Amino acid sequence: MTKLSSTRGLSRIELICIIVIIAVLLIAAGLWWHNYRVSTMISRDNLTLRRALSYVETEWLVTDGASNVAEDRTAYFDAVLTKLTEDKPAGYNEYHTMTIDGRTYEGERNTMVIKATLKDGNLRLDWVKGEGVR
């Protein structure tokens, strides 16, 4: 009967298996970390959007997407100060692709802001380029 252990150390096949297993684990951890970061950035943008919607609805007395205010309005949501402003703030998006009600917006990180428009009593939020962005 042969021994299961060897006094010579690891064989070549064992060494190759260990290296392959470590490489696969490192790749899996890297992919997990990337997916985690992407999902976190998308979630932060969605939370900012919900916060903007809630704030705009409160400020402009909007219920069920329609406003009781007769005048048309346009403002930008400042996520840092949590207020509406007429001037575009600096961009604060986390991810390069944002979606609102099926509409997709593209922009580099920290270049987009949320624009709130109240027209004919209907509220619409859009991602637009922020201050200083071409």
Short mmCIF file of N, CA and C in Angstrom, two decimals:
data_model
loop_
_atom_site.label_atom_id
_atom_site.label_comp_id
_atom_site.label_asym_id
_atom_site.label_seq_id
_atom_site.Cartn_x
_atom_site.Cartn_y
_atom_site.Cartn_z
N MET A 1 0.85 -1.17 0.00
CA MET A 1 0.00 0.00 0.00
C MET A 1 0.90 1.24 0.00
N THR A 2 0.52 2.27 -0.82
CA THR A 2 1.33 3.48 -0.89
C THR A 2 0.87 4.48 0.15
N LYS A 3 1.79 5.31 0.55
CA LYS A 3 1.47 6.34 1.52
C LYS A 3 0.70 7.47 0.85
N LEU A 4 -0.20 8.11 1.62
CA LEU A 4 -0.94 9.25 1.11
C LEU A 4 -0.14 10.54 1.25
N SER A 5 0.81 10.56 2.11
CA SER A 5 1.61 11.78 2.30
C SER A 5 3.02 11.54 1.79
N SER A 6 3.63 12.63 1.37
CA SER A 6 4.97 12.55 0.84
C SER A 6 5.88 13.46 1.65
N THR A 7 7.10 13.03 1.83
CA THR A 7 8.05 13.86 2.56
C THR A 7 8.75 14.85 1.64
N ARG A 8 8.50 14.76 0.34
CA ARG A 8 9.15 15.64 -0.62
C ARG A 8 8.45 16.99 -0.77
N GLY A 9 7.30 17.21 -0.21
CA GLY A 9 6.55 18.46 -0.37
C GLY A 9 5.42 18.30 -1.37
N LEU A 10 5.04 19.40 -2.00
CA LEU A 10 3.92 19.38 -2.96
C LEU A 10 4.38 18.88 -4.32
N SER A 11 3.51 18.11 -4.94
CA SER A 11 3.81 17.69 -6.31
C SER A 11 3.45 18.83 -7.27
N ARG A 12 3.86 18.69 -8.51
CA ARG A 12 3.57 19.74 -9.50
C ARG A 12 2.07 19.90 -9.70
N ILE A 13 1.35 18.84 -9.76
CA ILE A 13 -0.09 18.90 -9.99
C ILE A 13 -0.80 19.58 -8.81
N GLU A 14 -0.35 19.28 -7.60
CA GLU A 14 -0.94 19.94 -6.42
C GLU A 14 -0.66 21.44 -6.44
N LEU A 15 0.56 21.81 -6.80
CA LEU A 15 0.93 23.22 -6.88
C LEU A 15 0.11 23.94 -7.95
N ILE A 16 -0.08 23.34 -9.10
CA ILE A 16 -0.88 23.94 -10.17
C ILE A 16 -2.34 24.09 -9.72
N CYS A 17 -2.88 23.07 -9.06
CA CYS A 17 -4.26 23.14 -8.56
C CYS A 17 -4.44 24.27 -7.55
N ILE A 18 -3.49 24.42 -6.65
CA ILE A 18 -3.56 25.48 -5.64
C ILE A 18 -3.53 26.86 -6.32
N ILE A 19 -2.64 27.03 -7.30
CA ILE A 19 -2.54 28.31 -8.01
C ILE A 19 -3.84 28.61 -8.76
N VAL A 20 -4.40 27.62 -9.44
CA VAL A 20 -5.65 27.81 -10.19
C VAL A 20 -6.80 28.14 -9.24
N ILE A 21 -6.90 27.45 -8.13
CA ILE A 21 -7.97 27.72 -7.16
C ILE A 21 -7.85 29.13 -6.60
N ILE A 22 -6.65 29.57 -6.26
CA ILE A 22 -6.45 30.93 -5.75
C ILE A 22 -6.80 31.96 -6.82
N ALA A 23 -6.40 31.71 -8.07
CA ALA A 23 -6.71 32.63 -9.17
C ALA A 23 -8.22 32.75 -9.37
N VAL A 24 -8.92 31.63 -9.35
CA VAL A 24 -10.38 31.64 -9.51
C VAL A 24 -11.03 32.40 -8.36
N LEU A 25 -10.58 32.19 -7.14
CA LEU A 25 -11.13 32.91 -5.99
C LEU A 25 -10.88 34.41 -6.09
N LEU A 26 -9.70 34.81 -6.54
CA LEU A 26 -9.40 36.23 -6.70
C LEU A 26 -10.26 36.87 -7.79
N ILE A 27 -10.45 36.17 -8.89
CA ILE A 27 -11.31 36.68 -9.96
C ILE A 27 -12.75 36.80 -9.47
N ALA A 28 -13.24 35.79 -8.77
CA ALA A 28 -14.60 35.83 -8.23
C ALA A 28 -14.78 36.99 -7.24
N ALA A 29 -13.78 37.20 -6.38
CA ALA A 29 -13.86 38.31 -5.42
C ALA A 29 -13.83 39.65 -6.15
N GLY A 30 -13.03 39.79 -7.20
CA GLY A 30 -12.98 41.01 -7.98
C GLY A 30 -14.30 41.30 -8.68
N LEU A 31 -14.90 40.28 -9.27
CA LEU A 31 -16.20 40.45 -9.91
C LEU A 31 -17.28 40.81 -8.90
N TRP A 32 -17.26 40.18 -7.74
CA TRP A 32 -18.23 40.51 -6.70
C TRP A 32 -18.07 41.97 -6.27
N TRP A 33 -16.82 42.41 -6.06
CA TRP A 33 -16.57 43.79 -5.63
C TRP A 33 -17.05 44.79 -6.69
N HIS A 34 -16.79 44.50 -7.96
CA HIS A 34 -17.24 45.38 -9.04
C HIS A 34 -18.77 45.47 -9.06
N ASN A 35 -19.45 44.34 -9.00
CA ASN A 35 -20.92 44.34 -8.99
C ASN A 35 -21.48 45.06 -7.77
N TYR A 36 -20.83 44.89 -6.64
CA TYR A 36 -21.25 45.58 -5.42
C TYR A 36 -21.15 47.09 -5.59
N ARG A 37 -20.02 47.57 -6.14
CA ARG A 37 -19.82 49.01 -6.35
C ARG A 37 -20.85 49.57 -7.33
N VAL A 38 -21.09 48.88 -8.43
CA VAL A 38 -22.07 49.34 -9.42
C VAL A 38 -23.45 49.42 -8.79
N SER A 39 -23.84 48.38 -8.09
CA SER A 39 -25.17 48.37 -7.47
C SER A 39 -25.29 49.45 -6.41
N THR A 40 -24.22 49.74 -5.68
CA THR A 40 -24.24 50.81 -4.68
C THR A 40 -24.40 52.17 -5.35
N MET A 41 -23.69 52.40 -6.45
CA MET A 41 -23.78 53.69 -7.14
C MET A 41 -25.18 53.89 -7.72
N ILE A 42 -25.76 52.85 -8.31
CA ILE A 42 -27.11 52.96 -8.87
C ILE A 42 -28.10 53.22 -7.74
N SER A 43 -27.95 52.55 -6.62
CA SER A 43 -28.86 52.75 -5.48
C SER A 43 -28.77 54.17 -4.94
N ARG A 44 -27.56 54.72 -4.86
CA ARG A 44 -27.41 56.10 -4.37
C ARG A 44 -28.09 57.08 -5.30
N ASP A 45 -27.96 56.89 -6.61
CA ASP A 45 -28.64 57.77 -7.56
C ASP A 45 -30.16 57.65 -7.42
N ASN A 46 -30.66 56.43 -7.24
CA ASN A 46 -32.10 56.24 -7.06
C ASN A 46 -32.59 56.88 -5.76
N LEU A 47 -31.81 56.77 -4.70
CA LEU A 47 -32.20 57.42 -3.44
C LEU A 47 -32.19 58.94 -3.58
N THR A 48 -31.22 59.48 -4.28
CA THR A 48 -31.18 60.93 -4.53
C THR A 48 -32.40 61.35 -5.33
N LEU A 49 -32.77 60.57 -6.32
CA LEU A 49 -33.95 60.86 -7.12
C LEU A 49 -35.21 60.84 -6.26
N ARG A 50 -35.36 59.84 -5.42
CA ARG A 50 -36.53 59.77 -4.53
C ARG A 50 -36.57 60.93 -3.56
N ARG A 51 -35.40 61.30 -3.04
CA ARG A 51 -35.31 62.44 -2.13
C ARG A 51 -35.71 63.73 -2.85
N ALA A 52 -35.24 63.88 -4.10
CA ALA A 52 -35.61 65.06 -4.89
C ALA A 52 -37.11 65.09 -5.16
N LEU A 53 -37.66 63.96 -5.54
CA LEU A 53 -39.10 63.89 -5.81
C LEU A 53 -39.91 64.25 -4.58
N SER A 54 -39.54 63.69 -3.45
CA SER A 54 -40.25 63.99 -2.21
C SER A 54 -40.16 65.47 -1.85
N TYR A 55 -38.96 66.03 -2.01
CA TYR A 55 -38.76 67.44 -1.67
C TYR A 55 -39.55 68.34 -2.61
N VAL A 56 -39.51 68.05 -3.91
CA VAL A 56 -40.23 68.87 -4.89
C VAL A 56 -41.74 68.77 -4.66
N GLU A 57 -42.23 67.58 -4.41
CA GLU A 57 -43.67 67.42 -4.16
C GLU A 57 -44.10 68.22 -2.93
N THR A 58 -43.27 68.23 -1.92
CA THR A 58 -43.59 68.99 -0.71
C THR A 58 -43.55 70.50 -0.98
N GLU A 59 -42.51 70.95 -1.67
CA GLU A 59 -42.35 72.39 -1.94
C GLU A 59 -43.43 72.92 -2.89
N TRP A 60 -43.77 72.14 -3.89
CA TRP A 60 -44.70 72.61 -4.91
C TRP A 60 -46.11 72.05 -4.75
N LEU A 61 -46.38 71.42 -3.63
CA LEU A 61 -47.71 70.90 -3.32
C LEU A 61 -48.25 69.98 -4.41
N VAL A 62 -47.45 69.01 -4.77
CA VAL A 62 -47.82 68.07 -5.83
C VAL A 62 -48.40 66.81 -5.19
N THR A 63 -49.55 66.37 -5.72
CA THR A 63 -50.13 65.10 -5.28
C THR A 63 -50.47 64.27 -6.51
N ASP A 64 -50.08 63.02 -6.50
CA ASP A 64 -50.33 62.10 -7.61
C ASP A 64 -49.82 62.64 -8.95
N GLY A 65 -48.66 63.29 -8.94
CA GLY A 65 -48.05 63.77 -10.17
C GLY A 65 -48.61 65.08 -10.69
N ALA A 66 -49.68 65.61 -10.09
CA ALA A 66 -50.27 66.87 -10.54
C ALA A 66 -50.21 67.89 -9.41
N SER A 67 -50.08 69.16 -9.78
CA SER A 67 -49.92 70.22 -8.79
C SER A 67 -51.15 71.09 -8.71
N ASN A 68 -51.35 71.66 -7.54
CA ASN A 68 -52.42 72.63 -7.34
C ASN A 68 -51.95 74.03 -7.71
N VAL A 69 -50.65 74.19 -7.96
CA VAL A 69 -50.07 75.48 -8.31
C VAL A 69 -50.31 75.72 -9.80
N ALA A 70 -50.82 76.90 -10.14
CA ALA A 70 -51.18 77.19 -11.53
C ALA A 70 -49.97 77.56 -12.38
N GLU A 71 -48.95 78.15 -11.80
CA GLU A 71 -47.82 78.63 -12.59
C GLU A 71 -46.83 77.51 -12.91
N ASP A 72 -46.19 77.65 -14.07
CA ASP A 72 -45.15 76.69 -14.47
C ASP A 72 -43.85 77.05 -13.75
N ARG A 73 -43.09 76.04 -13.38
CA ARG A 73 -41.84 76.25 -12.66
C ARG A 73 -40.77 75.31 -13.16
N THR A 74 -39.51 75.76 -13.03
CA THR A 74 -38.35 74.92 -13.31
C THR A 74 -37.30 75.22 -12.26
N ALA A 75 -36.74 74.18 -11.69
CA ALA A 75 -35.70 74.35 -10.68
C ALA A 75 -34.78 73.13 -10.71
N TYR A 76 -33.64 73.28 -10.08
CA TYR A 76 -32.66 72.19 -9.98
C TYR A 76 -32.56 71.76 -8.53
N PHE A 77 -32.44 70.46 -8.32
CA PHE A 77 -32.32 69.94 -6.96
C PHE A 77 -30.86 69.92 -6.56
N ASP A 78 -30.55 70.61 -5.48
CA ASP A 78 -29.20 70.61 -4.93
C ASP A 78 -29.15 69.51 -3.87
N ALA A 79 -28.49 68.40 -4.20
CA ALA A 79 -28.47 67.24 -3.31
C ALA A 79 -27.63 67.48 -2.07
N VAL A 80 -26.65 68.38 -2.15
CA VAL A 80 -25.79 68.64 -1.00
C VAL A 80 -26.56 69.44 0.06
N LEU A 81 -27.25 70.49 -0.38
CA LEU A 81 -28.00 71.34 0.55
C LEU A 81 -29.45 70.89 0.73
N THR A 82 -29.88 69.93 -0.05
CA THR A 82 -31.26 69.43 -0.06
C THR A 82 -32.24 70.59 -0.20
N LYS A 83 -32.15 71.27 -1.33
CA LYS A 83 -33.08 72.36 -1.61
C LYS A 83 -33.18 72.55 -3.12
N LEU A 84 -34.19 73.29 -3.53
CA LEU A 84 -34.36 73.64 -4.93
C LEU A 84 -33.68 74.97 -5.18
N THR A 85 -33.06 75.08 -6.35
CA THR A 85 -32.37 76.31 -6.71
C THR A 85 -32.59 76.61 -8.18
N GLU A 86 -32.54 77.88 -8.53
CA GLU A 86 -32.68 78.27 -9.94
C GLU A 86 -31.38 78.08 -10.70
N ASP A 87 -30.26 78.10 -9.99
CA ASP A 87 -28.95 77.91 -10.61
C ASP A 87 -28.57 76.43 -10.56
N LYS A 88 -27.96 75.96 -11.64
CA LYS A 88 -27.52 74.56 -11.66
C LYS A 88 -26.39 74.36 -10.65
N PRO A 89 -26.54 73.37 -9.79
CA PRO A 89 -25.43 73.03 -8.89
C PRO A 89 -24.40 72.16 -9.62
N ALA A 90 -23.31 71.87 -8.96
CA ALA A 90 -22.32 70.94 -9.51
C ALA A 90 -22.95 69.54 -9.56
N GLY A 91 -22.47 68.72 -10.47
CA GLY A 91 -23.03 67.38 -10.64
C GLY A 91 -22.80 66.49 -9.43
N TYR A 92 -23.73 65.55 -9.21
CA TYR A 92 -23.63 64.67 -8.05
C TYR A 92 -24.05 63.23 -8.34
N ASN A 93 -24.22 62.87 -9.62
CA ASN A 93 -24.57 61.49 -9.92
C ASN A 93 -23.40 60.56 -9.60
N GLU A 94 -23.71 59.34 -9.22
CA GLU A 94 -22.68 58.35 -8.88
C GLU A 94 -22.34 57.45 -10.08
N TYR A 95 -23.38 57.04 -10.81
CA TYR A 95 -23.18 56.10 -11.91
C TYR A 95 -23.34 56.83 -13.23
N HIS A 96 -22.82 56.28 -14.31
CA HIS A 96 -22.85 56.96 -15.60
C HIS A 96 -24.16 56.83 -16.35
N THR A 97 -25.06 55.95 -15.89
CA THR A 97 -26.35 55.77 -16.54
C THR A 97 -27.44 55.86 -15.48
N MET A 98 -28.39 56.79 -15.69
CA MET A 98 -29.49 56.96 -14.75
C MET A 98 -30.81 56.76 -15.50
N THR A 99 -31.82 56.29 -14.78
CA THR A 99 -33.12 56.03 -15.39
C THR A 99 -34.22 56.66 -14.54
N ILE A 100 -35.15 57.35 -15.22
CA ILE A 100 -36.34 57.89 -14.57
C ILE A 100 -37.54 57.51 -15.42
N ASP A 101 -38.46 56.75 -14.87
CA ASP A 101 -39.69 56.35 -15.56
C ASP A 101 -39.41 55.81 -16.96
N GLY A 102 -38.39 54.98 -17.10
CA GLY A 102 -38.08 54.36 -18.38
C GLY A 102 -37.22 55.22 -19.30
N ARG A 103 -36.98 56.48 -18.94
CA ARG A 103 -36.11 57.35 -19.73
C ARG A 103 -34.68 57.19 -19.21
N THR A 104 -33.74 56.97 -20.10
CA THR A 104 -32.35 56.75 -19.71
C THR A 104 -31.52 57.98 -20.01
N TYR A 105 -30.66 58.34 -19.07
CA TYR A 105 -29.77 59.49 -19.20
C TYR A 105 -28.34 59.01 -19.04
N GLU A 106 -27.45 59.56 -19.86
CA GLU A 106 -26.03 59.20 -19.82
C GLU A 106 -25.20 60.40 -19.40
N GLY A 107 -24.21 60.18 -18.58
CA GLY A 107 -23.30 61.25 -18.18
C GLY A 107 -22.21 60.70 -17.28
N GLU A 108 -21.04 61.27 -17.38
CA GLU A 108 -19.93 60.84 -16.52
C GLU A 108 -20.29 61.09 -15.05
N ARG A 109 -19.56 60.41 -14.18
CA ARG A 109 -19.79 60.55 -12.74
C ARG A 109 -19.57 62.01 -12.30
N ASN A 110 -20.43 62.49 -11.41
CA ASN A 110 -20.39 63.85 -10.86
C ASN A 110 -20.54 64.94 -11.92
N THR A 111 -21.36 64.67 -12.96
CA THR A 111 -21.61 65.69 -13.98
C THR A 111 -23.09 66.01 -14.15
N MET A 112 -23.97 65.21 -13.57
CA MET A 112 -25.41 65.36 -13.80
C MET A 112 -26.13 65.79 -12.52
N VAL A 113 -27.23 66.56 -12.72
CA VAL A 113 -28.08 67.01 -11.62
C VAL A 113 -29.54 66.74 -12.00
N ILE A 114 -30.42 66.81 -11.02
CA ILE A 114 -31.84 66.56 -11.27
C ILE A 114 -32.54 67.90 -11.50
N LYS A 115 -33.25 67.97 -12.63
CA LYS A 115 -34.03 69.15 -12.99
C LYS A 115 -35.50 68.82 -12.78
N ALA A 116 -36.19 69.67 -12.03
CA ALA A 116 -37.62 69.50 -11.79
C ALA A 116 -38.38 70.52 -12.62
N THR A 117 -39.36 70.06 -13.37
CA THR A 117 -40.17 70.94 -14.20
C THR A 117 -41.64 70.70 -13.89
N LEU A 118 -42.33 71.78 -13.60
CA LEU A 118 -43.77 71.73 -13.38
C LEU A 118 -44.42 72.50 -14.52
N LYS A 119 -45.10 71.79 -15.40
CA LYS A 119 -45.71 72.42 -16.56
C LYS A 119 -47.13 71.91 -16.71
N ASP A 120 -48.05 72.83 -16.83
CA ASP A 120 -49.48 72.50 -16.96
C ASP A 120 -49.93 71.60 -15.81
N GLY A 121 -49.36 71.81 -14.63
CA GLY A 121 -49.76 71.06 -13.45
C GLY A 121 -49.13 69.68 -13.33
N ASN A 122 -48.28 69.30 -14.29
CA ASN A 122 -47.63 67.99 -14.25
C ASN A 122 -46.15 68.13 -13.90
N LEU A 123 -45.69 67.26 -13.02
CA LEU A 123 -44.30 67.28 -12.55
C LEU A 123 -43.47 66.30 -13.36
N ARG A 124 -42.28 66.75 -13.74
CA ARG A 124 -41.34 65.87 -14.47
C ARG A 124 -39.94 66.11 -13.91
N LEU A 125 -39.24 65.02 -13.64
CA LEU A 125 -37.86 65.08 -13.20
C LEU A 125 -36.97 64.53 -14.31
N ASP A 126 -35.84 65.20 -14.54
CA ASP A 126 -34.88 64.78 -15.55
C ASP A 126 -33.48 64.94 -15.00
N TRP A 127 -32.57 64.08 -15.47
CA TRP A 127 -31.15 64.27 -15.20
C TRP A 127 -30.59 65.15 -16.30
N VAL A 128 -29.91 66.23 -15.95
CA VAL A 128 -29.30 67.14 -16.93
C VAL A 128 -27.87 67.43 -16.51
N LYS A 129 -27.09 67.99 -17.43
CA LYS A 129 -25.70 68.34 -17.13
C LYS A 129 -25.66 69.40 -16.03
N GLY A 130 -24.73 69.25 -15.09
CA GLY A 130 -24.60 70.19 -13.99
C GLY A 130 -23.77 71.40 -14.36
N GLU A 131 -23.54 72.24 -13.39
CA GLU A 131 -22.77 73.48 -13.56
C GLU A 131 -21.34 73.17 -14.02
N GLY A 132 -20.91 73.90 -15.05
CA GLY A 132 -19.54 73.76 -15.51
C GLY A 132 -19.27 72.54 -16.37
N VAL A 133 -20.32 71.84 -16.81
CA VAL A 133 -20.15 70.63 -17.64
C VAL A 133 -20.61 70.95 -19.05
N ARG A 134 -19.80 70.55 -20.02
CA ARG A 134 -20.18 70.78 -21.42
C ARG A 134 -20.85 69.58 -21.99
#
